[in-house]
Amino acid sequence: MVLGLLATALSWALFALTFGRFRRRPSLHNALYSLGLLFFALAVSAELLARLQGGWSPFLYRLWYLTGAMHGVTFLGLGSLALLNPRAARGLLLALSPLFLWGLYLVASAPLDLARLPEPYAPLGVAFPPPGLTSPRLWTLPFNLLGTLLMAGVALYTTLLFRRQNPLRARGTALILLATLVLASTSALNRFGVAGLEEAGRALGVGLLYLGVVLADRSVAYAGGRA
């Protein structure tokens, strides 16, 4: 419970930090990153509320699945791509838009059986039908894989690029890379039915992400809305 509270508080603090940066210096990168962090904060908040009330409600479960299980890192990855190549990020966002709408429809309409969960508040996707074209469980894999690869790839590239020119920024992006790997590992274990590590994994991942963003922010002079 303490780890869940910590992850929730850090998630909302990180969203507030990034959204404040977007309001000061609007850009595609900041918009996508703010959206990704909002989704992340909503997902961990839904998990915490489910545990506090002793089980999922249908609304909370669908909200958690859409913002966490399906799009936990999708928009963070697109935001990372926009930092390097805004045009490519816009094109990919446009190309994926029909799939985003399809995923939203599936999460909102797919049959839900919360009795399939091993515990009433377990953050597992088994309450939805088995993976298939009309089950949201099939679509979490490509979305999460794409987001993780983009986020980790950009963080690794930036770390290597700035390791000598700007060591502080390199340390920040290295922490973002580590956070991505921690969150991806937690999600992968969850997908294979390994429950019980979510609170620790999310708390550690969002803590590393918060530190990484703060360090990277301090190292970069944002100008012209291109941050």
mmCIF file with all atom_site columns, N, CA, C and O in Angstrom, residues 3-43:
data_model
loop_
_atom_site.group_PDB
_atom_site.id
_atom_site.type_symbol
_atom_site.label_atom_id
_atom_site.label_alt_id
_atom_site.label_comp_id
_atom_site.label_asym_id
_atom_site.label_entity_id
_atom_site.label_seq_id
_atom_site.pdbx_PDB_ins_code
_atom_site.Cartn_x
_atom_site.Cartn_y
_atom_site.Cartn_z
_atom_site.occupancy
_atom_site.B_iso_or_equiv
_atom_site.pdbx_formal_charge
_atom_site.auth_seq_id
_atom_site.auth_comp_id
_atom_site.auth_asym_id
_atom_site.auth_atom_id
_atom_site.pdbx_PDB_model_num
ATOM 1   N N  . LEU A 1 3  ? 3.920  1.532  -1.148  1.00 0.00 ? 3  LEU A N  1
ATOM 2   C CA . LEU A 1 3  ? 4.542  1.660  -2.468  1.00 0.00 ? 3  LEU A CA 1
ATOM 3   C C  . LEU A 1 3  ? 3.537  2.167  -3.501  1.00 0.00 ? 3  LEU A C  1
ATOM 4   O O  . LEU A 1 3  ? 3.887  2.945  -4.388  1.00 0.00 ? 3  LEU A O  1
ATOM 5   N N  . GLY A 1 4  ? 2.292  1.719  -3.390  1.00 0.00 ? 4  GLY A N  1
ATOM 6   C CA . GLY A 1 4  ? 1.261  2.207  -4.297  1.00 0.00 ? 4  GLY A CA 1
ATOM 7   C C  . GLY A 1 4  ? 1.013  3.693  -4.128  1.00 0.00 ? 4  GLY A C  1
ATOM 8   O O  . GLY A 1 4  ? 0.861  4.434  -5.105  1.00 0.00 ? 4  GLY A O  1
ATOM 9   N N  . LEU A 1 5  ? 0.982  4.140  -2.875  1.00 0.00 ? 5  LEU A N  1
ATOM 10  C CA . LEU A 1 5  ? 0.815  5.568  -2.608  1.00 0.00 ? 5  LEU A CA 1
ATOM 11  C C  . LEU A 1 5  ? 1.998  6.371  -3.139  1.00 0.00 ? 5  LEU A C  1
ATOM 12  O O  . LEU A 1 5  ? 1.826  7.447  -3.718  1.00 0.00 ? 5  LEU A O  1
ATOM 13  N N  . LEU A 1 6  ? 3.216  5.840  -2.949  1.00 0.00 ? 6  LEU A N  1
ATOM 14  C CA . LEU A 1 6  ? 4.415  6.525  -3.430  1.00 0.00 ? 6  LEU A CA 1
ATOM 15  C C  . LEU A 1 6  ? 4.407  6.629  -4.946  1.00 0.00 ? 6  LEU A C  1
ATOM 16  O O  . LEU A 1 6  ? 4.691  7.703  -5.511  1.00 0.00 ? 6  LEU A O  1
ATOM 17  N N  . ALA A 1 7  ? 4.086  5.517  -5.631  1.00 0.00 ? 7  ALA A N  1
ATOM 18  C CA . ALA A 1 7  ? 4.047  5.533  -7.092  1.00 0.00 ? 7  ALA A CA 1
ATOM 19  C C  . ALA A 1 7  ? 3.004  6.517  -7.610  1.00 0.00 ? 7  ALA A C  1
ATOM 20  O O  . ALA A 1 7  ? 3.236  7.245  -8.581  1.00 0.00 ? 7  ALA A O  1
ATOM 21  N N  . THR A 1 8  ? 1.853  6.571  -6.947  1.00 0.00 ? 8  THR A N  1
ATOM 22  C CA . THR A 1 8  ? 0.793  7.485  -7.364  1.00 0.00 ? 8  THR A CA 1
ATOM 23  C C  . THR A 1 8  ? 1.218  8.938  -7.187  1.00 0.00 ? 8  THR A C  1
ATOM 24  O O  . THR A 1 8  ? 1.037  9.773  -8.085  1.00 0.00 ? 8  THR A O  1
ATOM 25  N N  . ALA A 1 9  ? 1.778  9.246  -6.027  1.00 0.00 ? 9  ALA A N  1
ATOM 26  C CA . ALA A 1 9  ? 2.200  10.624 -5.760  1.00 0.00 ? 9  ALA A CA 1
ATOM 27  C C  . ALA A 1 9  ? 3.286  11.065 -6.734  1.00 0.00 ? 9  ALA A C  1
ATOM 28  O O  . ALA A 1 9  ? 3.234  12.179 -7.284  1.00 0.00 ? 9  ALA A O  1
ATOM 29  N N  . LEU A 1 10 ? 4.272  10.212 -6.979  1.00 0.00 ? 10 LEU A N  1
ATOM 30  C CA . LEU A 1 10 ? 5.356  10.554 -7.903  1.00 0.00 ? 10 LEU A CA 1
ATOM 31  C C  . LEU A 1 10 ? 4.834  10.703 -9.333  1.00 0.00 ? 10 LEU A C  1
ATOM 32  O O  . LEU A 1 10 ? 5.301  11.563 -10.089 1.00 0.00 ? 10 LEU A O  1
ATOM 33  N N  . SER A 1 11 ? 3.869  9.861  -9.702  1.00 0.00 ? 11 SER A N  1
ATOM 34  C CA . SER A 1 11 ? 3.322  9.925  -11.068 1.00 0.00 ? 11 SER A CA 1
ATOM 35  C C  . SER A 1 11 ? 2.626  11.252 -11.318 1.00 0.00 ? 11 SER A C  1
ATOM 36  O O  . SER A 1 11 ? 2.830  11.894 -12.351 1.00 0.00 ? 11 SER A O  1
ATOM 37  N N  . TRP A 1 12 ? 1.805  11.679 -10.358 1.00 0.00 ? 12 TRP A N  1
ATOM 38  C CA . TRP A 1 12 ? 1.112  12.956 -10.535 1.00 0.00 ? 12 TRP A CA 1
ATOM 39  C C  . TRP A 1 12 ? 2.079  14.132 -10.463 1.00 0.00 ? 12 TRP A C  1
ATOM 40  O O  . TRP A 1 12 ? 1.905  15.135 -11.168 1.00 0.00 ? 12 TRP A O  1
ATOM 41  N N  . ALA A 1 13 ? 3.112  14.019 -9.617  1.00 0.00 ? 13 ALA A N  1
ATOM 42  C CA . ALA A 1 13 ? 4.115  15.087 -9.535  1.00 0.00 ? 13 ALA A CA 1
ATOM 43  C C  . ALA A 1 13 ? 4.871  15.211 -10.859 1.00 0.00 ? 13 ALA A C  1
ATOM 44  O O  . ALA A 1 13 ? 5.141  16.325 -11.335 1.00 0.00 ? 13 ALA A O  1
ATOM 45  N N  . LEU A 1 14 ? 5.193  14.074 -11.471 1.00 0.00 ? 14 LEU A N  1
ATOM 46  C CA . LEU A 1 14 ? 5.915  14.098 -12.742 1.00 0.00 ? 14 LEU A CA 1
ATOM 47  C C  . LEU A 1 14 ? 5.025  14.629 -13.864 1.00 0.00 ? 14 LEU A C  1
ATOM 48  O O  . LEU A 1 14 ? 5.481  15.391 -14.728 1.00 0.00 ? 14 LEU A O  1
ATOM 49  N N  . PHE A 1 15 ? 3.749  14.255 -13.846 1.00 0.00 ? 15 PHE A N  1
ATOM 50  C CA . PHE A 1 15 ? 2.823  14.808 -14.838 1.00 0.00 ? 15 PHE A CA 1
ATOM 51  C C  . PHE A 1 15 ? 2.721  16.328 -14.682 1.00 0.00 ? 15 PHE A C  1
ATOM 52  O O  . PHE A 1 15 ? 2.747  17.069 -15.678 1.00 0.00 ? 15 PHE A O  1
ATOM 53  N N  . ALA A 1 16 ? 2.608  16.804 -13.436 1.00 0.00 ? 16 ALA A N  1
ATOM 54  C CA . ALA A 1 16 ? 2.497  18.248 -13.201 1.00 0.00 ? 16 ALA A CA 1
ATOM 55  C C  . ALA A 1 16 ? 3.750  18.970 -13.692 1.00 0.00 ? 16 ALA A C  1
ATOM 56  O O  . ALA A 1 16 ? 3.653  20.055 -14.298 1.00 0.00 ? 16 ALA A O  1
ATOM 57  N N  . LEU A 1 17 ? 4.912  18.385 -13.464 1.00 0.00 ? 17 LEU A N  1
ATOM 58  C CA . LEU A 1 17 ? 6.163  18.978 -13.919 1.00 0.00 ? 17 LEU A CA 1
ATOM 59  C C  . LEU A 1 17 ? 6.202  19.090 -15.442 1.00 0.00 ? 17 LEU A C  1
ATOM 60  O O  . LEU A 1 17 ? 6.537  20.139 -16.001 1.00 0.00 ? 17 LEU A O  1
ATOM 61  N N  . THR A 1 18 ? 5.836  18.013 -16.120 1.00 0.00 ? 18 THR A N  1
ATOM 62  C CA . THR A 1 18 ? 5.911  17.995 -17.575 1.00 0.00 ? 18 THR A CA 1
ATOM 63  C C  . THR A 1 18 ? 4.814  18.844 -18.208 1.00 0.00 ? 18 THR A C  1
ATOM 64  O O  . THR A 1 18 ? 5.051  19.542 -19.209 1.00 0.00 ? 18 THR A O  1
ATOM 65  N N  . PHE A 1 19 ? 3.621  18.798 -17.647 1.00 0.00 ? 19 PHE A N  1
ATOM 66  C CA . PHE A 1 19 ? 2.537  19.613 -18.193 1.00 0.00 ? 19 PHE A CA 1
ATOM 67  C C  . PHE A 1 19 ? 2.829  21.101 -17.990 1.00 0.00 ? 19 PHE A C  1
ATOM 68  O O  . PHE A 1 19 ? 2.519  21.932 -18.860 1.00 0.00 ? 19 PHE A O  1
ATOM 69  N N  . GLY A 1 20 ? 3.447  21.447 -16.854 1.00 0.00 ? 20 GLY A N  1
ATOM 70  C CA . GLY A 1 20 ? 3.845  22.835 -16.638 1.00 0.00 ? 20 GLY A CA 1
ATOM 71  C C  . GLY A 1 20 ? 4.857  23.278 -17.674 1.00 0.00 ? 20 GLY A C  1
ATOM 72  O O  . GLY A 1 20 ? 4.799  24.414 -18.177 1.00 0.00 ? 20 GLY A O  1
ATOM 73  N N  . ARG A 1 21 ? 5.774  22.396 -18.033 1.00 0.00 ? 21 ARG A N  1
ATOM 74  C CA . ARG A 1 21 ? 6.744  22.712 -19.078 1.00 0.00 ? 21 ARG A CA 1
ATOM 75  C C  . ARG A 1 21 ? 6.061  22.892 -20.434 1.00 0.00 ? 21 ARG A C  1
ATOM 76  O O  . ARG A 1 21 ? 6.421  23.769 -21.215 1.00 0.00 ? 21 ARG A O  1
ATOM 77  N N  . PHE A 1 22 ? 5.035  22.055 -20.690 1.00 0.00 ? 22 PHE A N  1
ATOM 78  C CA . PHE A 1 22 ? 4.290  22.187 -21.948 1.00 0.00 ? 22 PHE A CA 1
ATOM 79  C C  . PHE A 1 22 ? 3.557  23.524 -22.018 1.00 0.00 ? 22 PHE A C  1
ATOM 80  O O  . PHE A 1 22 ? 3.517  24.171 -23.067 1.00 0.00 ? 22 PHE A O  1
ATOM 81  N N  . ARG A 1 23 ? 2.975  23.950 -20.912 1.00 0.00 ? 23 ARG A N  1
ATOM 82  C CA . ARG A 1 23 ? 2.251  25.218 -20.905 1.00 0.00 ? 23 ARG A CA 1
ATOM 83  C C  . ARG A 1 23 ? 3.189  26.396 -21.132 1.00 0.00 ? 23 ARG A C  1
ATOM 84  O O  . ARG A 1 23 ? 2.826  27.373 -21.788 1.00 0.00 ? 23 ARG A O  1
ATOM 85  N N  . ARG A 1 24 ? 4.420  26.285 -20.615 1.00 0.00 ? 24 ARG A N  1
ATOM 86  C CA . ARG A 1 24 ? 5.381  27.374 -20.811 1.00 0.00 ? 24 ARG A CA 1
ATOM 87  C C  . ARG A 1 24 ? 5.967  27.358 -22.208 1.00 0.00 ? 24 ARG A C  1
ATOM 88  O O  . ARG A 1 24 ? 6.203  28.409 -22.800 1.00 0.00 ? 24 ARG A O  1
ATOM 89  N N  . ARG A 1 25 ? 6.234  26.162 -22.721 1.00 0.00 ? 25 ARG A N  1
ATOM 90  C CA . ARG A 1 25 ? 6.883  26.026 -24.035 1.00 0.00 ? 25 ARG A CA 1
ATOM 91  C C  . ARG A 1 25 ? 6.182  24.926 -24.824 1.00 0.00 ? 25 ARG A C  1
ATOM 92  O O  . ARG A 1 25 ? 6.658  23.784 -24.861 1.00 0.00 ? 25 ARG A O  1
ATOM 93  N N  . PRO A 1 26 ? 5.042  25.221 -25.442 1.00 0.00 ? 26 PRO A N  1
ATOM 94  C CA . PRO A 1 26 ? 4.302  24.195 -26.166 1.00 0.00 ? 26 PRO A CA 1
ATOM 95  C C  . PRO A 1 26 ? 5.142  23.555 -27.270 1.00 0.00 ? 26 PRO A C  1
ATOM 96  O O  . PRO A 1 26 ? 5.831  24.238 -28.017 1.00 0.00 ? 26 PRO A O  1
ATOM 97  N N  . SER A 1 27 ? 5.075  22.245 -27.351 1.00 0.00 ? 27 SER A N  1
ATOM 98  C CA . SER A 1 27 ? 5.754  21.494 -28.400 1.00 0.00 ? 27 SER A CA 1
ATOM 99  C C  . SER A 1 27 ? 5.118  20.123 -28.483 1.00 0.00 ? 27 SER A C  1
ATOM 100 O O  . SER A 1 27 ? 4.454  19.663 -27.544 1.00 0.00 ? 27 SER A O  1
ATOM 101 N N  . LEU A 1 28 ? 5.302  19.446 -29.595 1.00 0.00 ? 28 LEU A N  1
ATOM 102 C CA . LEU A 1 28 ? 4.760  18.099 -29.759 1.00 0.00 ? 28 LEU A CA 1
ATOM 103 C C  . LEU A 1 28 ? 5.372  17.147 -28.735 1.00 0.00 ? 28 LEU A C  1
ATOM 104 O O  . LEU A 1 28 ? 4.673  16.309 -28.156 1.00 0.00 ? 28 LEU A O  1
ATOM 105 N N  . HIS A 1 29 ? 6.665  17.269 -28.513 1.00 0.00 ? 29 HIS A N  1
ATOM 106 C CA . HIS A 1 29 ? 7.351  16.417 -27.544 1.00 0.00 ? 29 HIS A CA 1
ATOM 107 C C  . HIS A 1 29 ? 6.729  16.556 -26.154 1.00 0.00 ? 29 HIS A C  1
ATOM 108 O O  . HIS A 1 29 ? 6.376  15.564 -25.511 1.00 0.00 ? 29 HIS A O  1
ATOM 109 N N  . ASN A 1 30 ? 6.568  17.780 -25.693 1.00 0.00 ? 30 ASN A N  1
ATOM 110 C CA . ASN A 1 30 ? 6.007  17.993 -24.362 1.00 0.00 ? 30 ASN A CA 1
ATOM 111 C C  . ASN A 1 30 ? 4.542  17.577 -24.282 1.00 0.00 ? 30 ASN A C  1
ATOM 112 O O  . ASN A 1 30 ? 4.083  17.084 -23.253 1.00 0.00 ? 30 ASN A O  1
ATOM 113 N N  . ALA A 1 31 ? 3.783  17.775 -25.373 1.00 0.00 ? 31 ALA A N  1
ATOM 114 C CA . ALA A 1 31 ? 2.375  17.380 -25.381 1.00 0.00 ? 31 ALA A CA 1
ATOM 115 C C  . ALA A 1 31 ? 2.234  15.864 -25.261 1.00 0.00 ? 31 ALA A C  1
ATOM 116 O O  . ALA A 1 31 ? 1.433  15.360 -24.462 1.00 0.00 ? 31 ALA A O  1
ATOM 117 N N  . LEU A 1 32 ? 2.998  15.121 -26.055 1.00 0.00 ? 32 LEU A N  1
ATOM 118 C CA . LEU A 1 32 ? 2.915  13.661 -26.025 1.00 0.00 ? 32 LEU A CA 1
ATOM 119 C C  . LEU A 1 32 ? 3.433  13.102 -24.705 1.00 0.00 ? 32 LEU A C  1
ATOM 120 O O  . LEU A 1 32 ? 2.854  12.159 -24.146 1.00 0.00 ? 32 LEU A O  1
ATOM 121 N N  . TYR A 1 33 ? 4.512  13.695 -24.205 1.00 0.00 ? 33 TYR A N  1
ATOM 122 C CA . TYR A 1 33 ? 5.055  13.213 -22.943 1.00 0.00 ? 33 TYR A CA 1
ATOM 123 C C  . TYR A 1 33 ? 4.076  13.502 -21.800 1.00 0.00 ? 33 TYR A C  1
ATOM 124 O O  . TYR A 1 33 ? 3.900  12.667 -20.905 1.00 0.00 ? 33 TYR A O  1
ATOM 125 N N  . SER A 1 34 ? 3.420  14.658 -21.833 1.00 0.00 ? 34 SER A N  1
ATOM 126 C CA . SER A 1 34 ? 2.423  14.981 -20.807 1.00 0.00 ? 34 SER A CA 1
ATOM 127 C C  . SER A 1 34 ? 1.252  14.009 -20.871 1.00 0.00 ? 34 SER A C  1
ATOM 128 O O  . SER A 1 34 ? 0.761  13.544 -19.834 1.00 0.00 ? 34 SER A O  1
ATOM 129 N N  . LEU A 1 35 ? 0.796  13.682 -22.087 1.00 0.00 ? 35 LEU A N  1
ATOM 130 C CA . LEU A 1 35 ? -0.301 12.736 -22.232 1.00 0.00 ? 35 LEU A CA 1
ATOM 131 C C  . LEU A 1 35 ? 0.097  11.357 -21.709 1.00 0.00 ? 35 LEU A C  1
ATOM 132 O O  . LEU A 1 35 ? -0.685 10.697 -21.006 1.00 0.00 ? 35 LEU A O  1
ATOM 133 N N  . GLY A 1 36 ? 1.315  10.920 -22.045 1.00 0.00 ? 36 GLY A N  1
ATOM 134 C CA . GLY A 1 36 ? 1.788  9.630  -21.564 1.00 0.00 ? 36 GLY A CA 1
ATOM 135 C C  . GLY A 1 36 ? 1.855  9.577  -20.043 1.00 0.00 ? 36 GLY A C  1
ATOM 136 O O  . GLY A 1 36 ? 1.475  8.573  -19.420 1.00 0.00 ? 36 GLY A O  1
ATOM 137 N N  . LEU A 1 37 ? 2.340  10.650 -19.431 1.00 0.00 ? 37 LEU A N  1
ATOM 138 C CA . LEU A 1 37 ? 2.447  10.688 -17.969 1.00 0.00 ? 37 LEU A CA 1
ATOM 139 C C  . LEU A 1 37 ? 1.077  10.804 -17.312 1.00 0.00 ? 37 LEU A C  1
ATOM 140 O O  . LEU A 1 37 ? 0.864  10.276 -16.209 1.00 0.00 ? 37 LEU A O  1
ATOM 141 N N  . LEU A 1 38 ? 0.124  11.479 -17.968 1.00 0.00 ? 38 LEU A N  1
ATOM 142 C CA . LEU A 1 38 ? -1.241 11.514 -17.453 1.00 0.00 ? 38 LEU A CA 1
ATOM 143 C C  . LEU A 1 38 ? -1.831 10.108 -17.457 1.00 0.00 ? 38 LEU A C  1
ATOM 144 O O  . LEU A 1 38 ? -2.458 9.687  -16.469 1.00 0.00 ? 38 LEU A O  1
ATOM 145 N N  . PHE A 1 39 ? -1.639 9.374  -18.538 1.00 0.00 ? 39 PHE A N  1
ATOM 146 C CA . PHE A 1 39 ? -2.118 7.997  -18.601 1.00 0.00 ? 39 PHE A CA 1
ATOM 147 C C  . PHE A 1 39 ? -1.483 7.153  -17.502 1.00 0.00 ? 39 PHE A C  1
ATOM 148 O O  . PHE A 1 39 ? -2.167 6.358  -16.846 1.00 0.00 ? 39 PHE A O  1
ATOM 149 N N  . PHE A 1 40 ? -0.193 7.321  -17.315 1.00 0.00 ? 40 PHE A N  1
ATOM 150 C CA . PHE A 1 40 ? 0.510  6.545  -16.293 1.00 0.00 ? 40 PHE A CA 1
ATOM 151 C C  . PHE A 1 40 ? -0.044 6.862  -14.905 1.00 0.00 ? 40 PHE A C  1
ATOM 152 O O  . PHE A 1 40 ? -0.294 5.957  -14.093 1.00 0.00 ? 40 PHE A O  1
ATOM 153 N N  . ALA A 1 41 ? -0.256 8.148  -14.622 1.00 0.00 ? 41 ALA A N  1
ATOM 154 C CA . ALA A 1 41 ? -0.788 8.545  -13.318 1.00 0.00 ? 41 ALA A CA 1
ATOM 155 C C  . ALA A 1 41 ? -2.194 8.005  -13.106 1.00 0.00 ? 41 ALA A C  1
ATOM 156 O O  . ALA A 1 41 ? -2.553 7.560  -12.004 1.00 0.00 ? 41 ALA A O  1
ATOM 157 N N  . LEU A 1 42 ? -3.026 8.029  -14.144 1.00 0.00 ? 42 LEU A N  1
ATOM 158 C CA . LEU A 1 42 ? -4.373 7.475  -14.038 1.00 0.00 ? 42 LEU A CA 1
ATOM 159 C C  . LEU A 1 42 ? -4.330 5.976  -13.776 1.00 0.00 ? 42 LEU A C  1
ATOM 160 O O  . LEU A 1 42 ? -5.129 5.447  -12.988 1.00 0.00 ? 42 LEU A O  1
ATOM 161 N N  . ALA A 1 43 ? -3.404 5.278  -14.430 1.00 0.00 ? 43 ALA A N  1
ATOM 162 C CA . ALA A 1 43 ? -3.315 3.829  -14.263 1.00 0.00 ? 43 ALA A CA 1
ATOM 163 C C  . ALA A 1 43 ? -2.914 3.446  -12.834 1.00 0.00 ? 43 ALA A C  1
ATOM 164 O O  . ALA A 1 43 ? -3.539 2.575  -12.213 1.00 0.00 ? 43 ALA A O  1
#
